[in-house]
């Protein structure tokens, strides 16, 4: 009986080769924070002359206009993945050309995190290119991770969305730092997937991660029946 259940669990946890993987977390659930520019807001929240009515987890992070740009302030996320090419997305409100970016770095020590576009640091732009500025909105939009001219070759193209470039991550633990750049930029969620085709603007990632929740449920049911 023990062997049968073990086999059943193994067959559930070994993913078929074509299976796509997903990971997501709330921007407000950072593992560490430095400085005071990044604030956690609870919805509904009035910011910069408009109201943010909803957010995943009823909260988001950012800084209101007038806080000041840059500053070296950051939030850090720790996460684990399987070795693969990962496409990262952020759910962001970026209403103007002066409220539409942050800095980011992956697998970088806290002491190396700066609000500058050099070394390991990248700029994550949201509708920065002139042709995209007609899209400015105070609604949440999912943006692919991109880099203006940082160390990740190809990612500078990704803000245009026509040639997605993933991050190649080894198996195990990683960190993502977001460092403060433009005040008036707000971030709700981070999402990453191995599925190059997946667009969270078209499909709610909550739907995509459901199979993992089901696996957890099945796992729990098996254990309780043991
Ligand atoms: Ca900008
Ligand atoms: Ca601003
Ligand atoms: Ca959130």
PDB file of C-alpha atoms and ligand atoms in Angstrom:
ATOM      1  CA  UNK A   1       0.000   0.000   0.000  1.00  0.00           C
ATOM      2  CA  UNK A   2       2.802   2.356   0.922  1.00  0.00           C
ATOM      3  CA  UNK A   3       4.521   1.657  -2.445  1.00  0.00           C
ATOM      4  CA  UNK A   4       1.328   2.217  -4.406  1.00  0.00           C
ATOM      5  CA  UNK A   5       0.720   5.594  -2.817  1.00  0.00           C
ATOM      6  CA  UNK A   6       4.331   6.597  -3.319  1.00  0.00           C
ATOM      7  CA  UNK A   7       4.069   5.729  -7.019  1.00  0.00           C
ATOM      8  CA  UNK A   8       0.866   7.721  -7.306  1.00  0.00           C
ATOM      9  CA  UNK A   9       2.556  10.760  -5.766  1.00  0.00           C
ATOM     10  CA  UNK A  10       5.611  10.409  -8.005  1.00  0.00           C
ATOM     11  CA  UNK A  11       3.478  10.217 -11.129  1.00  0.00           C
ATOM     12  CA  UNK A  12       1.816  13.478 -10.107  1.00  0.00           C
ATOM     13  CA  UNK A  13       4.994  15.360  -9.292  1.00  0.00           C
ATOM     14  CA  UNK A  14       7.052  14.375 -12.364  1.00  0.00           C
ATOM     15  CA  UNK A  15       5.936  16.861 -14.985  1.00  0.00           C
ATOM     16  CA  UNK A  16       5.681  15.837 -18.611  1.00  0.00           C
ATOM     17  CA  UNK A  17       8.350  17.474 -20.767  1.00  0.00           C
ATOM     18  CA  UNK A  18       5.820  19.809 -22.378  1.00  0.00           C
ATOM     19  CA  UNK A  19       4.361  21.049 -19.126  1.00  0.00           C
ATOM     20  CA  UNK A  20       4.765  24.772 -18.577  1.00  0.00           C
ATOM     21  CA  UNK A  21       5.739  26.072 -15.186  1.00  0.00           C
ATOM     22  CA  UNK A  22       4.558  29.142 -13.342  1.00  0.00           C
ATOM     23  CA  UNK A  23       5.531  31.083 -10.265  1.00  0.00           C
ATOM     24  CA  UNK A  24       3.992  34.276  -8.905  1.00  0.00           C
ATOM     25  CA  UNK A  25       4.001  36.402  -5.813  1.00  0.00           C
ATOM     26  CA  UNK A  26       2.591  39.624  -4.455  1.00  0.00           C
ATOM     27  CA  UNK A  27       4.849  42.663  -4.829  1.00  0.00           C
ATOM     28  CA  UNK A  28       3.947  43.645  -1.265  1.00  0.00           C
ATOM     29  CA  UNK A  29       5.223  40.291   0.047  1.00  0.00           C
ATOM     30  CA  UNK A  30       8.884  41.228  -0.212  1.00  0.00           C
ATOM     31  CA  UNK A  31      11.448  39.345   1.855  1.00  0.00           C
ATOM     32  CA  UNK A  32      13.446  42.439   2.715  1.00  0.00           C
ATOM     33  CA  UNK A  33      13.244  46.194   2.203  1.00  0.00           C
ATOM     34  CA  UNK A  34      15.769  49.014   2.331  1.00  0.00           C
ATOM     35  CA  UNK A  35      14.856  52.680   2.716  1.00  0.00           C
ATOM     36  CA  UNK A  36      11.476  54.376   2.957  1.00  0.00           C
ATOM     37  CA  UNK A  37      10.549  55.310  -0.622  1.00  0.00           C
ATOM     38  CA  UNK A  38       8.730  52.027  -1.358  1.00  0.00           C
ATOM     39  CA  UNK A  39       5.463  52.083   0.563  1.00  0.00           C
ATOM     40  CA  UNK A  40       2.823  49.361   0.871  1.00  0.00           C
ATOM     41  CA  UNK A  41      -0.654  50.629  -0.067  1.00  0.00           C
ATOM     42  CA  UNK A  42      -3.988  48.929   0.730  1.00  0.00           C
ATOM     43  CA  UNK A  43      -6.840  49.193  -1.781  1.00  0.00           C
ATOM     44  CA  UNK A  44      -8.776  51.318  -2.349  1.00  0.00           C
ATOM     45  CA  UNK A  45      -6.057  53.975  -2.196  1.00  0.00           C
ATOM     46  CA  UNK A  46      -5.964  57.536  -3.550  1.00  0.00           C
ATOM     47  CA  UNK A  47      -2.653  58.264  -5.277  1.00  0.00           C
ATOM     48  CA  UNK A  48      -1.537  61.100  -7.527  1.00  0.00           C
ATOM     49  CA  UNK A  49      -5.086  62.328  -8.188  1.00  0.00           C
ATOM     50  CA  UNK A  50      -6.753  58.993  -8.975  1.00  0.00           C
ATOM     51  CA  UNK A  51      -7.940  55.945  -7.043  1.00  0.00           C
ATOM     52  CA  UNK A  52      -6.435  52.470  -7.250  1.00  0.00           C
ATOM     53  CA  UNK A  53      -9.614  50.485  -6.652  1.00  0.00           C
ATOM     54  CA  UNK A  54      -8.259  46.950  -6.690  1.00  0.00           C
ATOM     55  CA  UNK A  55      -5.059  44.978  -6.429  1.00  0.00           C
ATOM     56  CA  UNK A  56      -4.219  41.347  -6.029  1.00  0.00           C
ATOM     57  CA  UNK A  57      -4.036  40.627  -2.315  1.00  0.00           C
ATOM     58  CA  UNK A  58      -5.691  44.037  -1.788  1.00  0.00           C
ATOM     59  CA  UNK A  59      -2.247  45.675  -1.653  1.00  0.00           C
ATOM     60  CA  UNK A  60       0.567  46.974  -3.855  1.00  0.00           C
ATOM     61  CA  UNK A  61       3.839  48.870  -3.544  1.00  0.00           C
ATOM     62  CA  UNK A  62       5.215  52.072  -4.985  1.00  0.00           C
ATOM     63  CA  UNK A  63       5.766  55.730  -4.152  1.00  0.00           C
ATOM     64  CA  UNK A  64       3.501  58.708  -4.734  1.00  0.00           C
ATOM     65  CA  UNK A  65       4.663  61.600  -6.887  1.00  0.00           C
ATOM     66  CA  UNK A  66       6.650  64.017  -4.768  1.00  0.00           C
ATOM     67  CA  UNK A  67       8.521  61.239  -2.979  1.00  0.00           C
ATOM     68  CA  UNK A  68      11.497  61.863  -5.271  1.00  0.00           C
ATOM     69  CA  UNK A  69      13.162  59.624  -7.808  1.00  0.00           C
ATOM     70  CA  UNK A  70      15.997  57.072  -7.378  1.00  0.00           C
ATOM     71  CA  UNK A  71      17.280  57.013  -3.773  1.00  0.00           C
ATOM     72  CA  UNK A  72      18.849  53.548  -3.625  1.00  0.00           C
ATOM     73  CA  UNK A  73      15.787  52.155  -1.851  1.00  0.00           C
ATOM     74  CA  UNK A  74      14.839  48.590  -2.741  1.00  0.00           C
ATOM     75  CA  UNK A  75      12.683  45.567  -2.054  1.00  0.00           C
ATOM     76  CA  UNK A  76      13.977  42.014  -2.362  1.00  0.00           C
ATOM     77  CA  UNK A  77      12.209  38.796  -3.295  1.00  0.00           C
ATOM     78  CA  UNK A  78      13.610  35.301  -2.726  1.00  0.00           C
ATOM     79  CA  UNK A  79      12.249  32.504  -4.879  1.00  0.00           C
ATOM     80  CA  UNK A  80      13.133  29.031  -6.178  1.00  0.00           C
ATOM     81  CA  UNK A  81      12.684  27.634  -9.663  1.00  0.00           C
ATOM     82  CA  UNK A  82      13.577  24.647 -11.768  1.00  0.00           C
ATOM     83  CA  UNK A  83      16.397  25.217 -14.272  1.00  0.00           C
ATOM     84  CA  UNK A  84      14.784  26.699 -17.369  1.00  0.00           C
ATOM     85  CA  UNK A  85      14.204  29.816 -19.437  1.00  0.00           C
ATOM     86  CA  UNK A  86      11.856  32.004 -17.400  1.00  0.00           C
ATOM     87  CA  UNK A  87       9.714  34.849 -18.709  1.00  0.00           C
ATOM     88  CA  UNK A  88       9.045  37.415 -15.984  1.00  0.00           C
ATOM     89  CA  UNK A  89       6.130  39.833 -15.879  1.00  0.00           C
ATOM     90  CA  UNK A  90       5.047  42.593 -13.493  1.00  0.00           C
ATOM     91  CA  UNK A  91       1.532  43.973 -12.912  1.00  0.00           C
ATOM     92  CA  UNK A  92       2.124  47.706 -12.908  1.00  0.00           C
ATOM     93  CA  UNK A  93       0.422  51.096 -12.989  1.00  0.00           C
ATOM     94  CA  UNK A  94       2.572  53.533 -14.980  1.00  0.00           C
ATOM     95  CA  UNK A  95       0.459  56.533 -15.999  1.00  0.00           C
ATOM     96  CA  UNK A  96       3.018  58.937 -17.514  1.00  0.00           C
ATOM     97  CA  UNK A  97       6.545  59.064 -18.905  1.00  0.00           C
ATOM     98  CA  UNK A  98       7.721  60.316 -15.500  1.00  0.00           C
ATOM     99  CA  UNK A  99       5.950  57.519 -13.576  1.00  0.00           C
ATOM    100  CA  UNK A 100       6.907  54.415 -15.526  1.00  0.00           C
ATOM    101  CA  UNK A 101      10.032  52.587 -14.416  1.00  0.00           C
ATOM    102  CA  UNK A 102      12.026  50.930 -11.669  1.00  0.00           C
ATOM    103  CA  UNK A 103      15.480  49.397 -11.475  1.00  0.00           C
ATOM    104  CA  UNK A 104      15.997  45.658 -11.056  1.00  0.00           C
ATOM    105  CA  UNK A 105      18.761  43.114 -10.505  1.00  0.00           C
ATOM    106  CA  UNK A 106      18.778  39.344 -10.280  1.00  0.00           C
ATOM    107  CA  UNK A 107      20.991  37.295  -7.939  1.00  0.00           C
ATOM    108  CA  UNK A 108      22.807  40.387  -6.709  1.00  0.00           C
ATOM    109  CA  UNK A 109      24.016  41.084  -3.158  1.00  0.00           C
ATOM    110  CA  UNK A 110      22.127  43.746  -1.176  1.00  0.00           C
ATOM    111  CA  UNK A 111      25.253  45.903  -1.050  1.00  0.00           C
ATOM    112  CA  UNK A 112      25.433  46.020  -4.845  1.00  0.00           C
ATOM    113  CA  UNK A 113      21.885  47.361  -5.271  1.00  0.00           C
ATOM    114  CA  UNK A 114      21.803  50.983  -6.408  1.00  0.00           C
ATOM    115  CA  UNK A 115      19.391  53.289  -8.202  1.00  0.00           C
ATOM    116  CA  UNK A 116      21.724  53.508 -11.180  1.00  0.00           C
ATOM    117  CA  UNK A 117      21.775  51.901 -14.589  1.00  0.00           C
ATOM    118  CA  UNK A 118      25.156  50.196 -14.407  1.00  0.00           C
ATOM    119  CA  UNK A 119      26.855  47.048 -13.120  1.00  0.00           C
ATOM    120  CA  UNK A 120      24.200  44.435 -12.329  1.00  0.00           C
ATOM    121  CA  UNK A 121      21.411  47.059 -12.354  1.00  0.00           C
ATOM    122  CA  UNK A 122      18.821  47.345 -15.120  1.00  0.00           C
ATOM    123  CA  UNK A 123      15.976  49.731 -15.888  1.00  0.00           C
ATOM    124  CA  UNK A 124      12.526  48.135 -16.230  1.00  0.00           C
ATOM    125  CA  UNK A 125      10.518  50.517 -18.430  1.00  0.00           C
ATOM    126  CA  UNK A 126       6.741  50.487 -18.782  1.00  0.00           C
ATOM    127  CA  UNK A 127       5.589  52.003 -22.098  1.00  0.00           C
ATOM    128  CA  UNK A 128       8.732  54.164 -22.350  1.00  0.00           C
ATOM    129  CA  UNK A 129       9.213  54.080 -26.122  1.00  0.00           C
ATOM    130  CA  UNK A 130       7.561  57.078 -27.778  1.00  0.00           C
ATOM    131  CA  UNK A 131       5.260  54.908 -29.890  1.00  0.00           C
ATOM    132  CA  UNK A 132       3.915  53.234 -26.733  1.00  0.00           C
ATOM    133  CA  UNK A 133       3.086  56.359 -24.750  1.00  0.00           C
ATOM    134  CA  UNK A 134      -0.464  56.545 -26.122  1.00  0.00           C
ATOM    135  CA  UNK A 135      -1.122  53.499 -23.914  1.00  0.00           C
ATOM    136  CA  UNK A 136      -0.617  55.326 -20.603  1.00  0.00           C
ATOM    137  CA  UNK A 137      -3.330  54.388 -18.117  1.00  0.00           C
ATOM    138  CA  UNK A 138      -4.081  54.392 -14.414  1.00  0.00           C
ATOM    139  CA  UNK A 139      -5.256  50.761 -14.756  1.00  0.00           C
ATOM    140  CA  UNK A 140      -3.050  47.766 -14.007  1.00  0.00           C
ATOM    141  CA  UNK A 141      -1.150  46.375 -17.005  1.00  0.00           C
ATOM    142  CA  UNK A 142       1.169  43.334 -17.156  1.00  0.00           C
ATOM    143  CA  UNK A 143       4.608  44.205 -18.573  1.00  0.00           C
ATOM    144  CA  UNK A 144       7.358  41.814 -19.570  1.00  0.00           C
ATOM    145  CA  UNK A 145      10.627  42.227 -17.733  1.00  0.00           C
ATOM    146  CA  UNK A 146      12.959  44.324 -19.840  1.00  0.00           C
ATOM    147  CA  UNK A 147      16.274  46.122 -19.615  1.00  0.00           C
ATOM    148  CA  UNK A 148      17.179  49.420 -21.215  1.00  0.00           C
ATOM    149  CA  UNK A 149      20.850  48.530 -21.685  1.00  0.00           C
ATOM    150  CA  UNK A 150      21.740  46.300 -18.759  1.00  0.00           C
ATOM    151  CA  UNK A 151      23.649  43.034 -18.707  1.00  0.00           C
ATOM    152  CA  UNK A 152      20.890  40.841 -20.163  1.00  0.00           C
ATOM    153  CA  UNK A 153      21.362  40.799 -23.909  1.00  0.00           C
ATOM    154  CA  UNK A 154      18.107  40.995 -25.814  1.00  0.00           C
ATOM    155  CA  UNK A 155      15.977  42.163 -22.913  1.00  0.00           C
ATOM    156  CA  UNK A 156      16.208  45.741 -24.154  1.00  0.00           C
ATOM    157  CA  UNK A 157      13.904  44.625 -26.967  1.00  0.00           C
ATOM    158  CA  UNK A 158      11.347  43.052 -24.702  1.00  0.00           C
ATOM    159  CA  UNK A 159       9.443  46.212 -23.768  1.00  0.00           C
ATOM    160  CA  UNK A 160       8.098  46.176 -27.310  1.00  0.00           C
ATOM    161  CA  UNK A 161       6.801  42.636 -26.800  1.00  0.00           C
ATOM    162  CA  UNK A 162       7.564  41.266 -30.251  1.00  0.00           C
ATOM    163  CA  UNK A 163      10.645  39.217 -29.420  1.00  0.00           C
ATOM    164  CA  UNK A 164      10.417  37.852 -25.867  1.00  0.00           C
ATOM    165  CA  UNK A 165      13.746  37.118 -24.196  1.00  0.00           C
ATOM    166  CA  UNK A 166      13.800  34.932 -21.070  1.00  0.00           C
ATOM    167  CA  UNK A 167      16.104  34.857 -18.089  1.00  0.00           C
ATOM    168  CA  UNK A 168      18.061  31.599 -18.008  1.00  0.00           C
ATOM    169  CA  UNK A 169      17.944  30.483 -14.390  1.00  0.00           C
ATOM    170  CA  UNK A 170      19.697  27.552 -12.734  1.00  0.00           C
ATOM    171  CA  UNK A 171      17.741  25.267 -10.441  1.00  0.00           C
ATOM    172  CA  UNK A 172      17.363  26.466  -6.882  1.00  0.00           C
ATOM    173  CA  UNK A 173      17.192  29.744  -5.018  1.00  0.00           C
ATOM    174  CA  UNK A 174      17.366  33.165  -6.640  1.00  0.00           C
ATOM    175  CA  UNK A 175      16.726  36.771  -5.682  1.00  0.00           C
ATOM    176  CA  UNK A 176      15.048  39.646  -7.491  1.00  0.00           C
ATOM    177  CA  UNK A 177      15.639  43.186  -6.252  1.00  0.00           C
ATOM    178  CA  UNK A 178      13.479  46.075  -7.420  1.00  0.00           C
ATOM    179  CA  UNK A 179      15.176  49.407  -6.754  1.00  0.00           C
ATOM    180  CA  UNK A 180      13.405  52.753  -6.705  1.00  0.00           C
ATOM    181  CA  UNK A 181      13.569  54.924  -9.842  1.00  0.00           C
ATOM    182  CA  UNK A 182      10.501  57.003 -10.795  1.00  0.00           C
ATOM    183  CA  UNK A 183       7.946  57.972  -8.154  1.00  0.00           C
ATOM    184  CA  UNK A 184       4.339  57.506  -9.246  1.00  0.00           C
ATOM    185  CA  UNK A 185       5.042  53.926 -10.427  1.00  0.00           C
ATOM    186  CA  UNK A 186       3.075  51.147  -8.688  1.00  0.00           C
ATOM    187  CA  UNK A 187       3.624  47.372  -8.674  1.00  0.00           C
ATOM    188  CA  UNK A 188       1.048  44.764  -7.653  1.00  0.00           C
ATOM    189  CA  UNK A 189       2.389  41.309  -8.579  1.00  0.00           C
ATOM    190  CA  UNK A 190       5.342  39.490 -10.105  1.00  0.00           C
ATOM    191  CA  UNK A 191       4.725  36.484 -12.329  1.00  0.00           C
ATOM    192  CA  UNK A 192       7.138  34.205 -14.200  1.00  0.00           C
ATOM    193  CA  UNK A 193       6.534  31.329 -16.551  1.00  0.00           C
ATOM    194  CA  UNK A 194       8.458  29.025 -18.872  1.00  0.00           C
ATOM    195  CA  UNK A 195       5.656  29.516 -21.411  1.00  0.00           C
ATOM    196  CA  UNK A 196       6.901  32.042 -23.970  1.00  0.00           C
ATOM    197  CA  UNK A 197       3.371  32.376 -25.373  1.00  0.00           C
ATOM    198  CA  UNK A 198       1.639  33.121 -22.098  1.00  0.00           C
ATOM    199  CA  UNK A 199       0.280  36.666 -21.791  1.00  0.00           C
ATOM    200  CA  UNK A 200      -1.151  37.492 -18.349  1.00  0.00           C
ATOM    201  CA  UNK A 201      -3.021  40.423 -19.931  1.00  0.00           C
ATOM    202  CA  UNK A 202      -5.122  37.813 -21.758  1.00  0.00           C
ATOM    203  CA  UNK A 203      -5.256  35.029 -19.149  1.00  0.00           C
ATOM    204  CA  UNK A 204      -5.351  35.599 -15.404  1.00  0.00           C
ATOM    205  CA  UNK A 205      -2.236  33.945 -13.942  1.00  0.00           C
ATOM    206  CA  UNK A 206      -4.437  32.715 -11.087  1.00  0.00           C
ATOM    207  CA  UNK A 207      -5.934  30.350 -13.647  1.00  0.00           C
ATOM    208  CA  UNK A 208      -2.504  29.281 -14.805  1.00  0.00           C
ATOM    209  CA  UNK A 209      -1.243  28.405 -11.327  1.00  0.00           C
ATOM    210  CA  UNK A 210      -4.356  26.412 -10.479  1.00  0.00           C
ATOM    211  CA  UNK A 211      -2.814  23.033 -11.437  1.00  0.00           C
ATOM    212  CA  UNK A 212      -0.176  23.519  -8.737  1.00  0.00           C
ATOM    213  CA  UNK A 213      -2.875  24.229  -6.200  1.00  0.00           C
ATOM    214  CA  UNK A 214      -4.659  21.083  -7.317  1.00  0.00           C
ATOM    215  CA  UNK A 215      -1.459  19.109  -6.907  1.00  0.00           C
ATOM    216  CA  UNK A 216      -1.149  20.397  -3.361  1.00  0.00           C
ATOM    217  CA  UNK A 217      -4.726  19.370  -2.693  1.00  0.00           C
ATOM    218  CA  UNK A 218      -4.146  15.911  -4.121  1.00  0.00           C
ATOM    219  CA  UNK A 219      -0.944  15.546  -2.161  1.00  0.00           C
ATOM    220  CA  UNK A 220      -2.760  16.500   1.033  1.00  0.00           C
ATOM    221  CA  UNK A 221      -5.580  14.064   0.305  1.00  0.00           C
ATOM    222  CA  UNK A 222      -3.126  11.232  -0.261  1.00  0.00           C
ATOM    223  CA  UNK A 223      -1.242  12.002   2.904  1.00  0.00           C
ATOM    224  CA  UNK A 224      -4.363  12.196   5.001  1.00  0.00           C
ATOM    225  CA  UNK A 225      -5.549   8.877   3.560  1.00  0.00           C
ATOM    226  CA  UNK A 226      -2.267   7.170   4.323  1.00  0.00           C
TER     227      UNK A 226
HETATM  228 CA1  LIG B   1      10.253  57.276 -17.591  1.00  0.00          CA
HETATM  229 CA1  LIG B   2       6.964  60.569 -11.069  1.00  0.00          CA
HETATM  230 CA1  LIG B   3      -0.565  42.758  -4.650  1.00  0.00          CA
END
